[in-house]
XYZ file of C-alpha atoms in Angstrom:
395
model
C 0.000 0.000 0.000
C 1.431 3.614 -0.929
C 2.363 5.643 1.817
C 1.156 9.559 1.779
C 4.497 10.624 0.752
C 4.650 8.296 -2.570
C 4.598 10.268 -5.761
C 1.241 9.668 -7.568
C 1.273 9.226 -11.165
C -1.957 9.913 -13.644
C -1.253 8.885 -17.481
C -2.824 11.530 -19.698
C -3.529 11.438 -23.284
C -1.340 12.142 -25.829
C 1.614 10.541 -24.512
C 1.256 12.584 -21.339
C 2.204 11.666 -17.494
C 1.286 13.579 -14.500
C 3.533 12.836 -11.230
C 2.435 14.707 -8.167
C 5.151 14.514 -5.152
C 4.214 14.639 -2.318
C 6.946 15.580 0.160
C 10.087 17.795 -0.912
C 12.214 15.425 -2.650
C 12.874 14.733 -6.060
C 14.564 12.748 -8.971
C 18.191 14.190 -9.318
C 17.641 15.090 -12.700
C 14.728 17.485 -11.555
C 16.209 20.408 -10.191
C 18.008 21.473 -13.543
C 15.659 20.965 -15.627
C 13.444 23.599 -13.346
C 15.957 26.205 -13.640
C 15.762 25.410 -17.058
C 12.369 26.418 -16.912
C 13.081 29.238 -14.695
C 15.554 30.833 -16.796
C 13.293 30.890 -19.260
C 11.114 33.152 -17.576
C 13.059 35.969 -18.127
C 14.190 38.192 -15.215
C 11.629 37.259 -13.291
C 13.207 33.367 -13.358
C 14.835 34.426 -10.299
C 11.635 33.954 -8.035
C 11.060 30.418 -9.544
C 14.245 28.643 -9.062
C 14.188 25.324 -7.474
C 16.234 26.906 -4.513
C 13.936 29.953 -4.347
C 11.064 27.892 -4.181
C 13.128 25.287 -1.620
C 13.903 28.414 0.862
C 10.299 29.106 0.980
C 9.527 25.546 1.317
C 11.684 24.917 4.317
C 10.477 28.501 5.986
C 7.012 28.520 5.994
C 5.549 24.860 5.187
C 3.946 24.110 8.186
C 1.895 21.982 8.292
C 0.753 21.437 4.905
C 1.972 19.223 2.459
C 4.022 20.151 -0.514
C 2.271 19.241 -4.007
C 4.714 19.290 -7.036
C 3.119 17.987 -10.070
C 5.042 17.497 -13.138
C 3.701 17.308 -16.095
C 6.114 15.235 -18.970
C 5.665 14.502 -22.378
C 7.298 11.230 -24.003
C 9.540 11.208 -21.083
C 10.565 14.912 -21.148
C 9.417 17.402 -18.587
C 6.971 19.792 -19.607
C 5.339 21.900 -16.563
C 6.278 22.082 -13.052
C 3.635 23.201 -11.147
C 4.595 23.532 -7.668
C 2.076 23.523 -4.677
C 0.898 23.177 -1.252
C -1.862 20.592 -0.259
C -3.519 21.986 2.864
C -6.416 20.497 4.826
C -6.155 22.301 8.504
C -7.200 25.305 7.370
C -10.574 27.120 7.122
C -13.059 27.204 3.892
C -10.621 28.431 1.585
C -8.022 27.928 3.185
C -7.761 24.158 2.018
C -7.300 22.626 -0.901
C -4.309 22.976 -3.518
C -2.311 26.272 -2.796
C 0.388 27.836 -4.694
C 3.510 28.003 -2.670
C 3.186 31.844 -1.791
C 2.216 33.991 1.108
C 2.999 37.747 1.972
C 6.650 37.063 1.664
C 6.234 35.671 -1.617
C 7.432 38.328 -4.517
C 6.641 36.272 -7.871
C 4.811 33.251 -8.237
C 4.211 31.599 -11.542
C 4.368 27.740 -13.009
C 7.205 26.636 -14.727
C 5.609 25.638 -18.377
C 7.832 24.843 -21.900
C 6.547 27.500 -24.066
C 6.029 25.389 -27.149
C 4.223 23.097 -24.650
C 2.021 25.632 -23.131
C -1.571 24.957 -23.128
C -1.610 21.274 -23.224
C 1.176 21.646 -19.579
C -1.742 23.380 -18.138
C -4.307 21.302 -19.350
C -2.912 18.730 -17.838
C -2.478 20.128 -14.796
C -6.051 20.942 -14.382
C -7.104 17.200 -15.447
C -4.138 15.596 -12.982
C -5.408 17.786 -9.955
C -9.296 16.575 -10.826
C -8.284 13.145 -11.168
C -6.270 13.068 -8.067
C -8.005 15.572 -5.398
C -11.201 15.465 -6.975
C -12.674 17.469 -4.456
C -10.517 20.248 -3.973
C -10.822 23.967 -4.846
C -7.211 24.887 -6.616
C -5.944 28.329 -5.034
C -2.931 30.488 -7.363
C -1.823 33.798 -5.586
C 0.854 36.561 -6.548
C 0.122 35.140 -10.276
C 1.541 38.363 -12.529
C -1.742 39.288 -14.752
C 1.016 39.353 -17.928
C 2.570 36.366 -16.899
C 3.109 33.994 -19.812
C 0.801 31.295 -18.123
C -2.214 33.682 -16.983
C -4.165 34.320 -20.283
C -3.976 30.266 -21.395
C -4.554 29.377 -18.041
C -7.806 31.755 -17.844
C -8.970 30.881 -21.684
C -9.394 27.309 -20.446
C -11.028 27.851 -17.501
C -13.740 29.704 -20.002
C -13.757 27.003 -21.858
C -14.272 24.607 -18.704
C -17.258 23.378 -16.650
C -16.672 24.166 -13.257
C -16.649 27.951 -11.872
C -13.468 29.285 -11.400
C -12.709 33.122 -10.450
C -9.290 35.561 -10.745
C -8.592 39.386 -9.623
C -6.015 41.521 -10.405
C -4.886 44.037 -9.088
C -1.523 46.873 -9.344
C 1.570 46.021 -7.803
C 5.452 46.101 -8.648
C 5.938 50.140 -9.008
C 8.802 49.599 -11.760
C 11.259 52.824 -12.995
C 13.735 52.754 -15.910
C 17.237 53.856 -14.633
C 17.712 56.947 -15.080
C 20.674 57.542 -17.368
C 22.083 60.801 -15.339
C 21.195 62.559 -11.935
C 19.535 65.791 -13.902
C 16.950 62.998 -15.716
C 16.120 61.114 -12.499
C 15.488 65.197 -10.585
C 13.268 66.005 -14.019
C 11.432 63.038 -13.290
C 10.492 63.638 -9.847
C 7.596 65.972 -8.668
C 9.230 69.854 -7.156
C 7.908 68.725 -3.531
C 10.453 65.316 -4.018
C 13.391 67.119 -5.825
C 13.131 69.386 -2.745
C 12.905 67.061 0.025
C 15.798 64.939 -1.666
C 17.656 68.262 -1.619
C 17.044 69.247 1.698
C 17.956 65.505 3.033
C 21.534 65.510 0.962
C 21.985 68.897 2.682
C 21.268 67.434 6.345
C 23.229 64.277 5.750
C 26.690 66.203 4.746
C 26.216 68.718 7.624
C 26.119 65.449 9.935
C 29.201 64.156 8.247
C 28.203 62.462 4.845
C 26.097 59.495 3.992
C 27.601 56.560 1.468
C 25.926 53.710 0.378
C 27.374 50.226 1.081
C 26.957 47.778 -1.571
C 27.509 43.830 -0.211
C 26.978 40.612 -2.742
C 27.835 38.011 -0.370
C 30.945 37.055 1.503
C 31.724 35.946 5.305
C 30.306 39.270 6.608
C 26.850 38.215 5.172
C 25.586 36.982 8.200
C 26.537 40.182 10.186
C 25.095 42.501 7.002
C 21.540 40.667 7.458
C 21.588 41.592 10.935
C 22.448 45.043 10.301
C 20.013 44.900 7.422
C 17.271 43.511 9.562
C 17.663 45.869 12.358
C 17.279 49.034 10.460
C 14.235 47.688 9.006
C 13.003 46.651 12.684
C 13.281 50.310 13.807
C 11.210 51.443 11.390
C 7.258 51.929 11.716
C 7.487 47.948 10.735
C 8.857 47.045 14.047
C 6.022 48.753 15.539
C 3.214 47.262 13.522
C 5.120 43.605 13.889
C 5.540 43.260 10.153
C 9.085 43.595 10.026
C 11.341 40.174 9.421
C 12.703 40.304 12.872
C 9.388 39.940 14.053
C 9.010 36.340 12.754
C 11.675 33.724 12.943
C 10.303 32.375 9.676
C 10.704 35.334 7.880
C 14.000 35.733 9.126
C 14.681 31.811 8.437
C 13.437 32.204 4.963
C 15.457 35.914 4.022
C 18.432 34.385 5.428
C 18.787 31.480 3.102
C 17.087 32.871 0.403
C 20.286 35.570 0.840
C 22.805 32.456 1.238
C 21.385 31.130 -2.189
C 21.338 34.294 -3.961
C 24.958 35.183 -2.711
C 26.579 32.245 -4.109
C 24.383 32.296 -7.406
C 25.580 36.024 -7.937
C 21.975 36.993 -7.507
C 22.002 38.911 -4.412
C 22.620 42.716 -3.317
C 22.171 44.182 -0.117
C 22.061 48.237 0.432
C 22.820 49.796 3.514
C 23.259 53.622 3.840
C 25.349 54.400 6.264
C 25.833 57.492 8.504
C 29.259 56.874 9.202
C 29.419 53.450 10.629
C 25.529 53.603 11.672
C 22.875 52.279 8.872
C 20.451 54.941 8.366
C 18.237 52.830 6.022
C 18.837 49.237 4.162
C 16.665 47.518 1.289
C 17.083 43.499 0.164
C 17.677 43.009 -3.228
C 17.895 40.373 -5.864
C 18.893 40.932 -9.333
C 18.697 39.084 -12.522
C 19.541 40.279 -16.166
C 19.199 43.662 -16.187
C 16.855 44.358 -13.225
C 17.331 45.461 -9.958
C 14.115 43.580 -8.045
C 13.844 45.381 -4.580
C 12.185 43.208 -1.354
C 12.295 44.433 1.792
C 13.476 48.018 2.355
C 13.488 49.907 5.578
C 14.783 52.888 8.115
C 16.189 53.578 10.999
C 13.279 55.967 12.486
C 15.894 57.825 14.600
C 17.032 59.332 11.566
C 14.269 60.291 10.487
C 14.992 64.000 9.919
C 17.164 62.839 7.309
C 14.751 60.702 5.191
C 17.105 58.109 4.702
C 14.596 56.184 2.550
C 14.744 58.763 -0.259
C 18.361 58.928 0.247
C 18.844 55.257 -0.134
C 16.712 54.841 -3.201
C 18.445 57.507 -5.014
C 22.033 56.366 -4.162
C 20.861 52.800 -5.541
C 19.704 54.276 -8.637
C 23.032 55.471 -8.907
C 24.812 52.618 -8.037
C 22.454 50.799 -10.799
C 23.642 53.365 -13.103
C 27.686 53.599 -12.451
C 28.510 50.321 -11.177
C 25.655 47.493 -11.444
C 24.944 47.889 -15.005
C 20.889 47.406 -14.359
C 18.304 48.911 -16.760
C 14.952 48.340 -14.327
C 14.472 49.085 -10.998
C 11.361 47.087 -9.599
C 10.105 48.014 -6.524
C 8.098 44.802 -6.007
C 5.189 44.188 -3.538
C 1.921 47.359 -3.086
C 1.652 50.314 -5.071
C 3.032 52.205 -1.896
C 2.236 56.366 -1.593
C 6.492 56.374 -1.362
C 7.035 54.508 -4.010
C 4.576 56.195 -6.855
C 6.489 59.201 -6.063
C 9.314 57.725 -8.232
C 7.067 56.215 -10.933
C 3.721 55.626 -12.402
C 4.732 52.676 -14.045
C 3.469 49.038 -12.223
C 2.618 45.545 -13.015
C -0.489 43.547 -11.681
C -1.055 40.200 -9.947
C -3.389 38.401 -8.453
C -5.709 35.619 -7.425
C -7.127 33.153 -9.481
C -9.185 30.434 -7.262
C -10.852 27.040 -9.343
C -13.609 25.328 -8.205
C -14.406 21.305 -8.729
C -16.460 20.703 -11.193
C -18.929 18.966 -9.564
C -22.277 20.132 -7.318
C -19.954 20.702 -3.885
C -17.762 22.927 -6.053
C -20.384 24.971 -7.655
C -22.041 25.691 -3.789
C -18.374 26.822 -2.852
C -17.901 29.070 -5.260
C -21.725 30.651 -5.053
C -21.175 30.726 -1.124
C -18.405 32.782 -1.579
C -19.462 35.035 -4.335
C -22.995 34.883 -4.868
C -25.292 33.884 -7.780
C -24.644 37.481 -9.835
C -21.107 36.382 -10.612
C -22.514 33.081 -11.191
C -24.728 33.820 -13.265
C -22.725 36.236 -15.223
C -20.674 33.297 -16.645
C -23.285 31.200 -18.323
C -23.316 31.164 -22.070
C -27.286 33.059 -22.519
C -26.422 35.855 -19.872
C -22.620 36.671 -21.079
C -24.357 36.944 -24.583
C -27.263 38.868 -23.412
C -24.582 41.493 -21.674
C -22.152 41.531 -24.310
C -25.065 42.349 -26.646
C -25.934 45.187 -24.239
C -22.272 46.644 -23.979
C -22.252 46.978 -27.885
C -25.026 48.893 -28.175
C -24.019 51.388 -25.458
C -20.308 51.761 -27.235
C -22.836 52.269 -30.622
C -24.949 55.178 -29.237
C -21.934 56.253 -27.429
C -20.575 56.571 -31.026
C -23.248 58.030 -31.991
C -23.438 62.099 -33.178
């Protein structure tokens, strides 16, 4: 008899094969072949690595299960599709889960492009075949992800009721190529208030910006890193990474990783020897993705957060060779001072197919978005949206 931890394997048509694992290890060959896949997500690849996705694992698990289905064709892998399978929670809260929380920064499956569709057509069919009852949960998807608009074009196409949101997030900026472009593209109030804070900083003896990739000191950097972030308004509201060990657990090795895959910068702005303000970065291609920033509230008076995000843009500029600077995470106030530029993600949530699924999804959203999805009604509105555009047109 198979124990819970055995992979299970569904044979699909078309010479396909569905293996879900069910604890976190895998064939040796595995692992490479998802970087593969990851580096073929562009600069975003560097949130889907196997060891991206293992830090996270090892962090914040719990008590769920892990879910990786792999989807192969004629032997060759396809789709990675990596999961959670959890059944303490509440409503929602169960069922298949994409491995992301609030500390997660990308999520996405791993899918061959020539391969597309049919990957996530498979995955669909595995999941039903397997968990038949449960409702399939996908957060931080990006809404221009390569995977979103297949993967929502067959869930029209589908059955069962199924429901996505988007929403902005990822504030991104273009480097600026010199300090007078990056001033003209900041409002008068900014350009003053950076002004003002340069002038502060040099009568208090200078502020320089510390640059650190890795190396025995990285240990001591996180801490240093960690603590400015802590005595900002984060340590008060409990959201900052000191405040959970998991968080902590999971930025730590996810730093380890990145340091020895050249993927990792840290930024601290120092005040002589004291950090005024620090962000966590990773970087990939030619984009400068930034986590976790923070500052040092006593220094307030020298708003070392606009401080530090300029000197990094500079430091993109002279020495790290970066062309995009993405803020990651909410459309912060702060951070649409710099640019009105962002990318979307969201939540797309897929119910069984079956009578159980169908009350799920109308207990949580009611019979108007219900019925808005059946064939008659979605004709009936689509007829009624074209003839408002037409008298809209109309002289």
């Amino acid at each position: 008899m198979a124990t819970d931890s055995t992979p299970l394997t569904v044979t699909l048509a078309g010479g396909w094969e569905a293996t879900a694992y069910r604890q976190w290890s895998f064939p040796r060959e595995l692992p490479p072949r998802w970087n593969d896949l990851a580096h073929g997500y562009g600069d975003l690849g560097v949130f889907l690595t196997f060891e991206s996705f293992s830090c996270w694992w090892r962090s914040f698990g719990g008590a769920a299960r892990p879910l990786v289905t792999v989807l192969a064709r004629e032997g060759e892998v396809k789709g990675i599709f990596p999961c959670r399978l959890v059944t303490d929670g509440k409503g929602l809260d169960n069922g298949i889960r994409s491995l992301a929380n609030s500390e997660t920064h990308c999520y996405d499956f791993l899918v061959a492009g020539e391969e597309r569709s049919a990957a996530l057509s498979g995955f669909l069919l595995a999941a039903a075949r397997l968990f038949p009852g449960e409702t399939i949960t996908i957060d931080k998807l990006p809404a221009d992800g390569p995977n979103t608009a297949p993967l929502l074009e067959l869930l029209s196409r589908r059955s069962g009721c199924s429901q996505h949101g988007f929403h902005p997030s990822a504030p991104f900026l273009e480097v600026p190529a010199s300090e007078a472009e990056l001033l003209a593209r900041l409002s008068g109030r900014v350009q003053k208030s950076l002004k003002q804070s340069r002038k502060r900083a040099a009568r208090e003896g200078g502020v320089h910006l510390q640059a650190v990739t890795g190396g025995d000191a990285l240990d001591a950097t996180l801490s240093e890193l960690f603590e400015a972030e802590y005595r900002s308004w984060k340590g008060e509201a409990g959201t900052a990474i000191k405040c959970r060990a998991d968080a902590e657990s999971y930025y730590r090795a996810l730093a380890r990783w990145a340091g020895e895959s050249g993927a990792l910068v840290l930024f601290l702005l120092r005040l002589e020897e004291r950090v005024t303000a620090a962000c966590f970065c990773l970087a990939r291609g030619g984009t400068l993705f930034i986590l976790k920033t923070g500052y040092d509230q006593r220094y307030r008076h020298l708003a070392p957060g606009l401080l530090l995000l300029a000197e990094v843009l500079t430091w993109c500029r002279e020495a790290g060779g970066y062309r995009v600077c993405d803020l990651r995470g909410v459309c912060e106030p702060w951070k649409m001072e710099w640019t009105d530029r962002t990318g979307a993600s969201g939540t797309v949530r897929i119910f069984p197919a079956s009578f159980s699924g169908t009350l799920s999804y109308l207990t949580r959203y009611g019979w108007k978005e219900f019925l808005k999805k059946l064939p008659p009604v979605r004709y009936g509105l689509d007829r009624v949206r074209s003839k408002g555009a037409c008298a809209a047109d109309a002289p």
